[in-house]
PDB file of C-alpha atoms and ligand atoms in Angstrom:
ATOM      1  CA  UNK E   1     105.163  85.375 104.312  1.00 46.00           C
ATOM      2  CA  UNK E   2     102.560  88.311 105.179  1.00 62.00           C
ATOM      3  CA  UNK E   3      99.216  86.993 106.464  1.00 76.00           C
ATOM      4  CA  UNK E   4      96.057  89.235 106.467  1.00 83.00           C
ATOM      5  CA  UNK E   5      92.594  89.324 106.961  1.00 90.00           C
ATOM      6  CA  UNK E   6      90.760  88.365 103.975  1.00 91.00           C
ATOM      7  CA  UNK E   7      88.610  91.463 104.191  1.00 92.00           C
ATOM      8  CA  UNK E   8      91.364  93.798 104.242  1.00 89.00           C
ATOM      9  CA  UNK E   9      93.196  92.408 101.353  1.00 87.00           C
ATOM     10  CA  UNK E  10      90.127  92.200  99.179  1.00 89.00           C
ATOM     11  CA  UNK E  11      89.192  95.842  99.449  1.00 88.00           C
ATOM     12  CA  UNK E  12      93.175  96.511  98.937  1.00 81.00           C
ATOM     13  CA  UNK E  13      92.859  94.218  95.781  1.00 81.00           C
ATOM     14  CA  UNK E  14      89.487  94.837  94.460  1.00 83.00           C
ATOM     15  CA  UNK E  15      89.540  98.418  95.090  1.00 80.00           C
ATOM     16  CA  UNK E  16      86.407  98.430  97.407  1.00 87.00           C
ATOM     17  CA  UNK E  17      85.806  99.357 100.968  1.00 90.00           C
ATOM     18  CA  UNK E  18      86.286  96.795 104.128  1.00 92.00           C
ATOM     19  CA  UNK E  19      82.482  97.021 104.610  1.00 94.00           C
ATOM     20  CA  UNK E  20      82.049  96.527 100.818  1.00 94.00           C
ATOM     21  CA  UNK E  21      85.063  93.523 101.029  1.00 94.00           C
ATOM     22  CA  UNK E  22      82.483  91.744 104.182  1.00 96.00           C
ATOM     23  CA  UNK E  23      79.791  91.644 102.308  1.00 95.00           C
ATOM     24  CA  UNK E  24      81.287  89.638  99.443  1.00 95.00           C
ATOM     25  CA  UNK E  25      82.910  87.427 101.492  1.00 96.00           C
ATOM     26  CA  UNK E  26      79.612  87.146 103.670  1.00 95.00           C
ATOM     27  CA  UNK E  27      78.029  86.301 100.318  1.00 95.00           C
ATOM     28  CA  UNK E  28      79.678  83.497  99.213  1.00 95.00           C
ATOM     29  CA  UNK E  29      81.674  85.255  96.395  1.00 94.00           C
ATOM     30  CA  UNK E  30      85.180  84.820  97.794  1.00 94.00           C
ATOM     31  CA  UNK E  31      86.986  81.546  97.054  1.00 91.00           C
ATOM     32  CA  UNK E  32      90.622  80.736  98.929  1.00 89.00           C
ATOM     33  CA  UNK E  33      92.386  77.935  97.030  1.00 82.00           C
ATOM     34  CA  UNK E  34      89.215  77.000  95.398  1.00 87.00           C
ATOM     35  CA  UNK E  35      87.181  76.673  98.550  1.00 91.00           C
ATOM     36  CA  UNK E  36      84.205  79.184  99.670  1.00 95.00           C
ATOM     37  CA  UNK E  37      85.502  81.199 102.563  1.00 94.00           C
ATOM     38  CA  UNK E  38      82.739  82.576 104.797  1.00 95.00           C
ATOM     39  CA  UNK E  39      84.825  84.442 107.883  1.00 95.00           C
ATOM     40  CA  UNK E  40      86.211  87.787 106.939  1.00 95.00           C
ATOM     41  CA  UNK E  41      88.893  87.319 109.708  1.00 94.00           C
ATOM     42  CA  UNK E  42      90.470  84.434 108.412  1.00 92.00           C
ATOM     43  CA  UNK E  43      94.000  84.970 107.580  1.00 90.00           C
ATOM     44  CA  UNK E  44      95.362  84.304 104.047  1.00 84.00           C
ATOM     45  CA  UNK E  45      98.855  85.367 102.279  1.00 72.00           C
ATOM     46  CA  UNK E  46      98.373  87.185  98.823  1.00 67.00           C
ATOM     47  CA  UNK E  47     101.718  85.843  97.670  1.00 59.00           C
ATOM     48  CA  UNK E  48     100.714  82.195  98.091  1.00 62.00           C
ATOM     49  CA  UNK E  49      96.879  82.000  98.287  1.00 74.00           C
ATOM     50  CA  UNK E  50      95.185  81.851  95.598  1.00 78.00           C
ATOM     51  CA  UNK E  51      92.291  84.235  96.121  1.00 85.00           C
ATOM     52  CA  UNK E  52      89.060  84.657  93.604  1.00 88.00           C
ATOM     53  CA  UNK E  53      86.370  87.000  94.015  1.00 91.00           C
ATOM     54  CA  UNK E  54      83.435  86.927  91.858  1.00 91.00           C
ATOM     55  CA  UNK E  55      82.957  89.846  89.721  1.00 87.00           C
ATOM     56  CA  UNK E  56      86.660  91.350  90.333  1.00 85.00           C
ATOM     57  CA  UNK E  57      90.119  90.313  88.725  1.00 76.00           C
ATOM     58  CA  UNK E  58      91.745  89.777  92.215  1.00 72.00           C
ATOM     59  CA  UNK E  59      94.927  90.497  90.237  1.00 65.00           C
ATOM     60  CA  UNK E  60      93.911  93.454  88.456  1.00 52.00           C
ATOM     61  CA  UNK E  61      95.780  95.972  90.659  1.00 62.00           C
ATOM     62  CA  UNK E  62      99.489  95.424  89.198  1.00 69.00           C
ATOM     63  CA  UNK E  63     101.217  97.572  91.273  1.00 83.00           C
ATOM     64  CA  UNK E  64     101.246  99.327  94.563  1.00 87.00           C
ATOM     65  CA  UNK E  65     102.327 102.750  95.332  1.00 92.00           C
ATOM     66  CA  UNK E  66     102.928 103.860  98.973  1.00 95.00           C
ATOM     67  CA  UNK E  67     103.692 107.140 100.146  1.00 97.00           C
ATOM     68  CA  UNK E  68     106.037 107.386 103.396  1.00 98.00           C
ATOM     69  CA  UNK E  69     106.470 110.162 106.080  1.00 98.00           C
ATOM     70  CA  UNK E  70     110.158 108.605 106.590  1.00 98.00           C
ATOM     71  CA  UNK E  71     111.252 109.186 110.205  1.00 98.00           C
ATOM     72  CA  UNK E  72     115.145 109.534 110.941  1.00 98.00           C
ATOM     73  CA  UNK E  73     117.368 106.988 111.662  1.00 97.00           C
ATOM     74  CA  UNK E  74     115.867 104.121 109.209  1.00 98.00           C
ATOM     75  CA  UNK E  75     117.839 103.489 105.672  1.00 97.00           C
ATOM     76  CA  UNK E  76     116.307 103.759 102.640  1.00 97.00           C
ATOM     77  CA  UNK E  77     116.815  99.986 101.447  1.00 95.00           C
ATOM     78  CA  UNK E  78     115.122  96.920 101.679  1.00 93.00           C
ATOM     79  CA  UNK E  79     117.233  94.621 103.854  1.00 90.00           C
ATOM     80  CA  UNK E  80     120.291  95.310 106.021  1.00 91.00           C
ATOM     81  CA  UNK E  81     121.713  92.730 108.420  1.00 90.00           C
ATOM     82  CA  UNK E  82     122.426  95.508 111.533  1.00 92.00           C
ATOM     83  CA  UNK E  83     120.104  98.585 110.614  1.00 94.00           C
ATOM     84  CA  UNK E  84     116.349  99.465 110.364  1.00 95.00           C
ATOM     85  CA  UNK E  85     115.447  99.972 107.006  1.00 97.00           C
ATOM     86  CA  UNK E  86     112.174 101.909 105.787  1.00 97.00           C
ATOM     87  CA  UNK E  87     110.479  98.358 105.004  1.00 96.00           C
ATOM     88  CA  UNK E  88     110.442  97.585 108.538  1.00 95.00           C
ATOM     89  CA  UNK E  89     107.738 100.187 108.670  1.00 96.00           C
ATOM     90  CA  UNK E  90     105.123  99.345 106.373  1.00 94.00           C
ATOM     91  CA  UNK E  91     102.493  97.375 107.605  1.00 90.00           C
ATOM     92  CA  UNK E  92     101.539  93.970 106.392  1.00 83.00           C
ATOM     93  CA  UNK E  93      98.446  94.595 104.728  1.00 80.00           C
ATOM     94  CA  UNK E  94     100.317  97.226 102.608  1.00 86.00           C
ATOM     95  CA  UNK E  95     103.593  94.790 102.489  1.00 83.00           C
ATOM     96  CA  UNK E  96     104.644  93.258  99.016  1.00 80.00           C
ATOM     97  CA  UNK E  97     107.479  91.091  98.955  1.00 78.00           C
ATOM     98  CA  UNK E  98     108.660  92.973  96.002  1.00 87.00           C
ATOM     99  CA  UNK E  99     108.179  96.285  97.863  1.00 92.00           C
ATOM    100  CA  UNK E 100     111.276  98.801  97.531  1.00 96.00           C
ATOM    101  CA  UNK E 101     112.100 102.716  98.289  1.00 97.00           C
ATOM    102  CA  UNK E 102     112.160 104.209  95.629  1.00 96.00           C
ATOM    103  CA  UNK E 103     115.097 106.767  95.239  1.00 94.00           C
ATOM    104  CA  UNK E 104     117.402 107.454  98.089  1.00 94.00           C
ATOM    105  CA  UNK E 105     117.003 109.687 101.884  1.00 98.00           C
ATOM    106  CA  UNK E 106     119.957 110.020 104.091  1.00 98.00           C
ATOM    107  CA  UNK E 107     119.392 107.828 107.348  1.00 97.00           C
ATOM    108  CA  UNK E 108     118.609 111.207 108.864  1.00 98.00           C
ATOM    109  CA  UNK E 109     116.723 112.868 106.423  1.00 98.00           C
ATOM    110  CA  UNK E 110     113.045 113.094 106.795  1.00 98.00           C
ATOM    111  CA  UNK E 111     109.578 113.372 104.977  1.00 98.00           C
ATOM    112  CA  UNK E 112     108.327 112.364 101.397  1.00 98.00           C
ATOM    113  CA  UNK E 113     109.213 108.940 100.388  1.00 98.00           C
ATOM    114  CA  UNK E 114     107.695 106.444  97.876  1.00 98.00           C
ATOM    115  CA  UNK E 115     107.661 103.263  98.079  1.00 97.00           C
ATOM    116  CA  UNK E 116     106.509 100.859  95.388  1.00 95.00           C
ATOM    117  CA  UNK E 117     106.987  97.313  93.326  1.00 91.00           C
ATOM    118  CA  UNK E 118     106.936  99.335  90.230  1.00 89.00           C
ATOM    119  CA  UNK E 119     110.377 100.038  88.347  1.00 90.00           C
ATOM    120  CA  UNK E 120     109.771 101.768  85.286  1.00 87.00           C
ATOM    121  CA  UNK E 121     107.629 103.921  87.678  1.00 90.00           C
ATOM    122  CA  UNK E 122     110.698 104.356  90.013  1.00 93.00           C
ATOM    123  CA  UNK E 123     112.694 104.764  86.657  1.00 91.00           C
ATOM    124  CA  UNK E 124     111.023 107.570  85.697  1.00 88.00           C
ATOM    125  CA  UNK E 125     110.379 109.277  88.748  1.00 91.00           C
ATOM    126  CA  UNK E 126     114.323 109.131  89.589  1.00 90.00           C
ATOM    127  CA  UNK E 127     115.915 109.289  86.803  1.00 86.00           C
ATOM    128  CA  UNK E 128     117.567 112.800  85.952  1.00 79.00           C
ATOM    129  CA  UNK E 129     116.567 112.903  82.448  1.00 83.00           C
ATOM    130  CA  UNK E 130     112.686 113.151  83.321  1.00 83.00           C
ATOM    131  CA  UNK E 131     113.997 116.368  85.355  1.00 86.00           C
ATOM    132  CA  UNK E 132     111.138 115.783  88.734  1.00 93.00           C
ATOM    133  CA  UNK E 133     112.052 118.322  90.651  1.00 95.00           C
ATOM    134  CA  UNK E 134     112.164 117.202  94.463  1.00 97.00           C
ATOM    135  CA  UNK E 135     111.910 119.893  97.173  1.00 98.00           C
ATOM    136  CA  UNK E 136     113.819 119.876 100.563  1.00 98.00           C
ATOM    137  CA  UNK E 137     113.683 122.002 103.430  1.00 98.00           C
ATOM    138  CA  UNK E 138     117.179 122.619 104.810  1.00 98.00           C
ATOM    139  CA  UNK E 139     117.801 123.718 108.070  1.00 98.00           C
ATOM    140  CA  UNK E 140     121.512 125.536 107.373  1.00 98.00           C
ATOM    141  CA  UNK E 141     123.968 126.261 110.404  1.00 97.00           C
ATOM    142  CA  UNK E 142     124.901 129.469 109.099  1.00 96.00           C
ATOM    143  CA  UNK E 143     123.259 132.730 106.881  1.00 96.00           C
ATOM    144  CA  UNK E 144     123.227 132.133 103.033  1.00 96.00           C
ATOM    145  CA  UNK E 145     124.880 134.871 101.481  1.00 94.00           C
ATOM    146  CA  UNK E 146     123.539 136.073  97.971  1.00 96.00           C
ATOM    147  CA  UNK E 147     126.692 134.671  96.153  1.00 96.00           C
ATOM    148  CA  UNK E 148     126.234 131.323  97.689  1.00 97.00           C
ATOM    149  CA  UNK E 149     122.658 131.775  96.859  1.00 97.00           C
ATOM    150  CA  UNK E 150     123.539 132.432  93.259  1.00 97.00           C
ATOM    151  CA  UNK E 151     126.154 130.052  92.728  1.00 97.00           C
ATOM    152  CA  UNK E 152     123.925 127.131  94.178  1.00 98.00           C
ATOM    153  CA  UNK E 153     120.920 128.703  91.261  1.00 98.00           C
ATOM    154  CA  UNK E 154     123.517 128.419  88.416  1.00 97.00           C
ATOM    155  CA  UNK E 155     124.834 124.800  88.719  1.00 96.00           C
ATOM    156  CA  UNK E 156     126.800 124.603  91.655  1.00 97.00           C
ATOM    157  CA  UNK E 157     130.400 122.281  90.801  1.00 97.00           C
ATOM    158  CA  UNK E 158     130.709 119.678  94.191  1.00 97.00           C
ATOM    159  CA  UNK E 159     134.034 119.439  95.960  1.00 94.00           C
ATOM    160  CA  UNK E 160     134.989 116.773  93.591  1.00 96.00           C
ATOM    161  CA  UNK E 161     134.697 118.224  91.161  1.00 95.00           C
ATOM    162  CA  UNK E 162     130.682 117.328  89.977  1.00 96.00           C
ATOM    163  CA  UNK E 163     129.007 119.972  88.423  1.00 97.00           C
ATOM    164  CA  UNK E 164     125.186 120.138  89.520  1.00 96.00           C
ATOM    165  CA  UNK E 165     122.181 121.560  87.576  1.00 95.00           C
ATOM    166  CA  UNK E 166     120.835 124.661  88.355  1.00 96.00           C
ATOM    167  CA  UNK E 167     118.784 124.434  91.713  1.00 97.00           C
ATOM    168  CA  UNK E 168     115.572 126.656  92.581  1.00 98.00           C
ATOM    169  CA  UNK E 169     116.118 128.312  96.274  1.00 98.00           C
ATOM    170  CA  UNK E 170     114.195 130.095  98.546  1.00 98.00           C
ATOM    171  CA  UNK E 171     115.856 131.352 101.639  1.00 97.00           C
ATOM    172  CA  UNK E 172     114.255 132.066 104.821  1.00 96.00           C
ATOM    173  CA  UNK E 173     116.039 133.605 107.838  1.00 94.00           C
ATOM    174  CA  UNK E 174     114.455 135.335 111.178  1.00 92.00           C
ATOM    175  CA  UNK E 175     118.384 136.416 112.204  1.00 81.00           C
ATOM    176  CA  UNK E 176     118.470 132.724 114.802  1.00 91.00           C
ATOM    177  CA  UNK E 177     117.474 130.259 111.916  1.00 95.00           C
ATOM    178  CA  UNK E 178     118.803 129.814 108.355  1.00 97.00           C
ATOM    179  CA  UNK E 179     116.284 127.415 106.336  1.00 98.00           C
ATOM    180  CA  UNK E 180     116.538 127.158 102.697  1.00 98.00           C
ATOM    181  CA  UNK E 181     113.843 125.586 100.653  1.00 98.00           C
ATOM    182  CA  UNK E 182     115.512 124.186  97.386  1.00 98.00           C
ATOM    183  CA  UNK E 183     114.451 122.190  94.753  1.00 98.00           C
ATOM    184  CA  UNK E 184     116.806 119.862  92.281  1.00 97.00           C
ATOM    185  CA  UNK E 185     115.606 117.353  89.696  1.00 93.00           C
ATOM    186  CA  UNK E 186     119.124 115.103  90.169  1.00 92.00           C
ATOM    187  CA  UNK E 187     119.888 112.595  92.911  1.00 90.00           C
ATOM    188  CA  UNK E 188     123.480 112.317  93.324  1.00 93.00           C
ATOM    189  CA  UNK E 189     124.699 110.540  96.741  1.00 94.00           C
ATOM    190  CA  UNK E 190     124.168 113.210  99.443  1.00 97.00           C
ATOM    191  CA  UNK E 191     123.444 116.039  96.538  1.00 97.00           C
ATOM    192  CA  UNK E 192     121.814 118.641  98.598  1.00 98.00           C
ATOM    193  CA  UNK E 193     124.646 118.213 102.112  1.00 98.00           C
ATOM    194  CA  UNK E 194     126.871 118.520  99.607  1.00 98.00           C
ATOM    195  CA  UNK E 195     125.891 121.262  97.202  1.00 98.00           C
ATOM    196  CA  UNK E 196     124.916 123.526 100.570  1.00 98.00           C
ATOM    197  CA  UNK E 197     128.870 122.363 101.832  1.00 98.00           C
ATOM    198  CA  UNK E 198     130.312 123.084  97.992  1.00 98.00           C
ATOM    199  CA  UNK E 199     129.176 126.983  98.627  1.00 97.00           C
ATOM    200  CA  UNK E 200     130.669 126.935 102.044  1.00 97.00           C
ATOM    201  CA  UNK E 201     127.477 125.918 104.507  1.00 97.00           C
ATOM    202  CA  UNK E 202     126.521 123.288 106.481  1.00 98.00           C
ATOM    203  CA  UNK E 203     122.881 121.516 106.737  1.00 98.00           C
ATOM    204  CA  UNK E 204     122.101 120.769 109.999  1.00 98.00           C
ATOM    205  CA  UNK E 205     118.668 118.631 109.249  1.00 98.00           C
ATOM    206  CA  UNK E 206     117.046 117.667 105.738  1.00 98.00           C
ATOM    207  CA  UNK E 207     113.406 117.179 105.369  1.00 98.00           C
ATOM    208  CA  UNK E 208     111.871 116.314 101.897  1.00 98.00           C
ATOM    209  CA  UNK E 209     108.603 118.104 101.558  1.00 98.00           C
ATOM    210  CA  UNK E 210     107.707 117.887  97.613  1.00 98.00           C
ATOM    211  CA  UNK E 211     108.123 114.913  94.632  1.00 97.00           C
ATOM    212  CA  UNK E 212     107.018 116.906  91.010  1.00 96.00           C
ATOM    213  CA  UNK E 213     103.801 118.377  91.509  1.00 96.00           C
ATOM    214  CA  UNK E 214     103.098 115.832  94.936  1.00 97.00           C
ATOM    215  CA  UNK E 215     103.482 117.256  98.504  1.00 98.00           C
ATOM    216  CA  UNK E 216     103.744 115.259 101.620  1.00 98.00           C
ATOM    217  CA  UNK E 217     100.599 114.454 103.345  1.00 97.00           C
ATOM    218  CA  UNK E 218     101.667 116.129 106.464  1.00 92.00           C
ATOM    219  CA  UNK E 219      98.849 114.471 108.752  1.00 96.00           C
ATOM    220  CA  UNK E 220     100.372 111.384 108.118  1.00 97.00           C
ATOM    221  CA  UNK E 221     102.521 110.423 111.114  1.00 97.00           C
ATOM    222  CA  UNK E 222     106.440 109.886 110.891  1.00 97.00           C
ATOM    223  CA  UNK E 223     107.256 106.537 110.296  1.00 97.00           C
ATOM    224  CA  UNK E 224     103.851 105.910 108.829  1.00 97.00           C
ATOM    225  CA  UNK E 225     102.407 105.151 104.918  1.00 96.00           C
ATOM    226  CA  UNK E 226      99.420 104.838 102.982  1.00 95.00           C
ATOM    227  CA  UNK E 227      98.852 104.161  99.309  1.00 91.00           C
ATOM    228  CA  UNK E 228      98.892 106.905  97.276  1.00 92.00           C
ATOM    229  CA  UNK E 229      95.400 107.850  95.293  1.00 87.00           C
ATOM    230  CA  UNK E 230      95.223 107.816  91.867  1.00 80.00           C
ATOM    231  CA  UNK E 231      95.502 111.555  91.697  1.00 87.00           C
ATOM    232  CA  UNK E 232      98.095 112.048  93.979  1.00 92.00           C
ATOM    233  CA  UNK E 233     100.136 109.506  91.738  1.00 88.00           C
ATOM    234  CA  UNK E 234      99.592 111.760  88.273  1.00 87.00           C
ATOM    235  CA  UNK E 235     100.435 114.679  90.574  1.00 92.00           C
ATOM    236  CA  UNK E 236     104.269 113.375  90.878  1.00 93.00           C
ATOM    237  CA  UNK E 237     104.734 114.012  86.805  1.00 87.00           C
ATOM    238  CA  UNK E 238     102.523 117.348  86.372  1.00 83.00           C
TER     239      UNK E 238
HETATM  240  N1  LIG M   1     120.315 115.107  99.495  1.00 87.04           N
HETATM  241  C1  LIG M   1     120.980 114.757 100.610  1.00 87.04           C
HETATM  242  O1  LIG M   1     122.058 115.260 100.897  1.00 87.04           O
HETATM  243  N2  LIG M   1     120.421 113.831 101.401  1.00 87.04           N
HETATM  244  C2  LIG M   1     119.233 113.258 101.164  1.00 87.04           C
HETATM  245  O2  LIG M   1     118.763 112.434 101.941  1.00 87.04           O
HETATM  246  C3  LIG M   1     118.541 113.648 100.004  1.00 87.04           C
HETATM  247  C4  LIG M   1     119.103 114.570  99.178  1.00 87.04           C
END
């Protein structure tokens, strides 16, 4: 059960803004479970109220989209009995009980996550035949030489034996620091670790900076979200 303030879930619903959300409420256009509600405080659950505002379909909004600076040492998953799992950061107001990550970080990668309730959106955005290309910054423990470079740009095959598609890499290196930026459009179980560890590196830390054509805010905190904006969501597949 998530309980809010009725002013804060009707501009989340109705697509207005908090001021916008008082003033209905203030004007006798908000019903909770059929009753007039006058207080823009009062606290109501979305899941099990039934909410009606005149003028909007409360419902309209199917689906929520939530982007995610994901901070280290939280799993991407939506329940775990021992660890701290990305849910655990969203706030209520933005909180859906069928809210999951969608696609997979490393407990100790960083950066660009989405979170949502829809999954033919998640479907689409993860799946490998819809090639998105996701970007990661990889801090590397040691230089990238041009055959590793190469090999990694023509479909690198994993230790097991996997064969990767062809990744895009840019290599940066000031002689103390070895950072590649690389981009794949697959999302095999550890892919990049162990693409950079199939050509005979090692990534030290793993930031995700890029989904398709949608960067990470980067004046969003770690550890914090916000919805995404319409535009930023048809970003992801241009
Ligand atoms: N590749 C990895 O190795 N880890 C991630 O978290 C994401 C991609």
């Amino acid at each position: 059960m998530a309980l809010n303030r009725l002013d804060k879930l009707i501009a989340l619903n109705c697509n207005v803004s908090r001021k916008d959300a008082r003033e209905l409420i203030r004007d006798g256009k908000v019903k909770v479970n059929g009753k007039v509600v006058l207080r823009a405080e009062e606290l109501t659950d979305s899941s099990l109220d039934e909410i009606d505002v005149k003028g909007f379909d409360f419902t309209a909004r199917k689906h929520i989209y939530l982007m995610m600076n994901k901070p280290e040492g939280y799993i991407t998953a939506t329940k775990d009995e021992n660890k701290k799992t990305v849910i655990d950061l969203v706030p209520p107001e933005l909180g859906r009980k069928s809210l999951f990550p969608c696609g997979r970080l490393d407990k100790n990668t960083t950066g660009l996550l989405i979170l949502t309730d829809d999954g033919e959106f998640c479907h689409r955005l993860v799946s490998p035949n819809h090639s998105i290309y996701k970007t990661y910054i990889a801090t590397l423990s040691m230089p990238l030489d041009a055959a590793a470079k190469k090999l990694l740009e023509s479909g690198i095959a994993l230790k097991d034996g996997t064969v990767c598609k062809p990744a895009k890499i840019n290599y940066f290196t000031d002689d103390y620091t070895f950072t590649a930026e690389i981009k794949i459009s697959e999302g095999k179980y550890h892919q990049v670790k162990r693409m950079f560890a199939a050509a005979g590196n090692h990534v030290d830390r793993l930031r995700r900076i890029q989904i398709g054509g949608l960067r990470l805010d980067e004046s969003l905190p770690e550890g914090s979200c916000r919805e995404l904006t319409p535009e930023e969501l048809k970003m992801i597949f241009e």
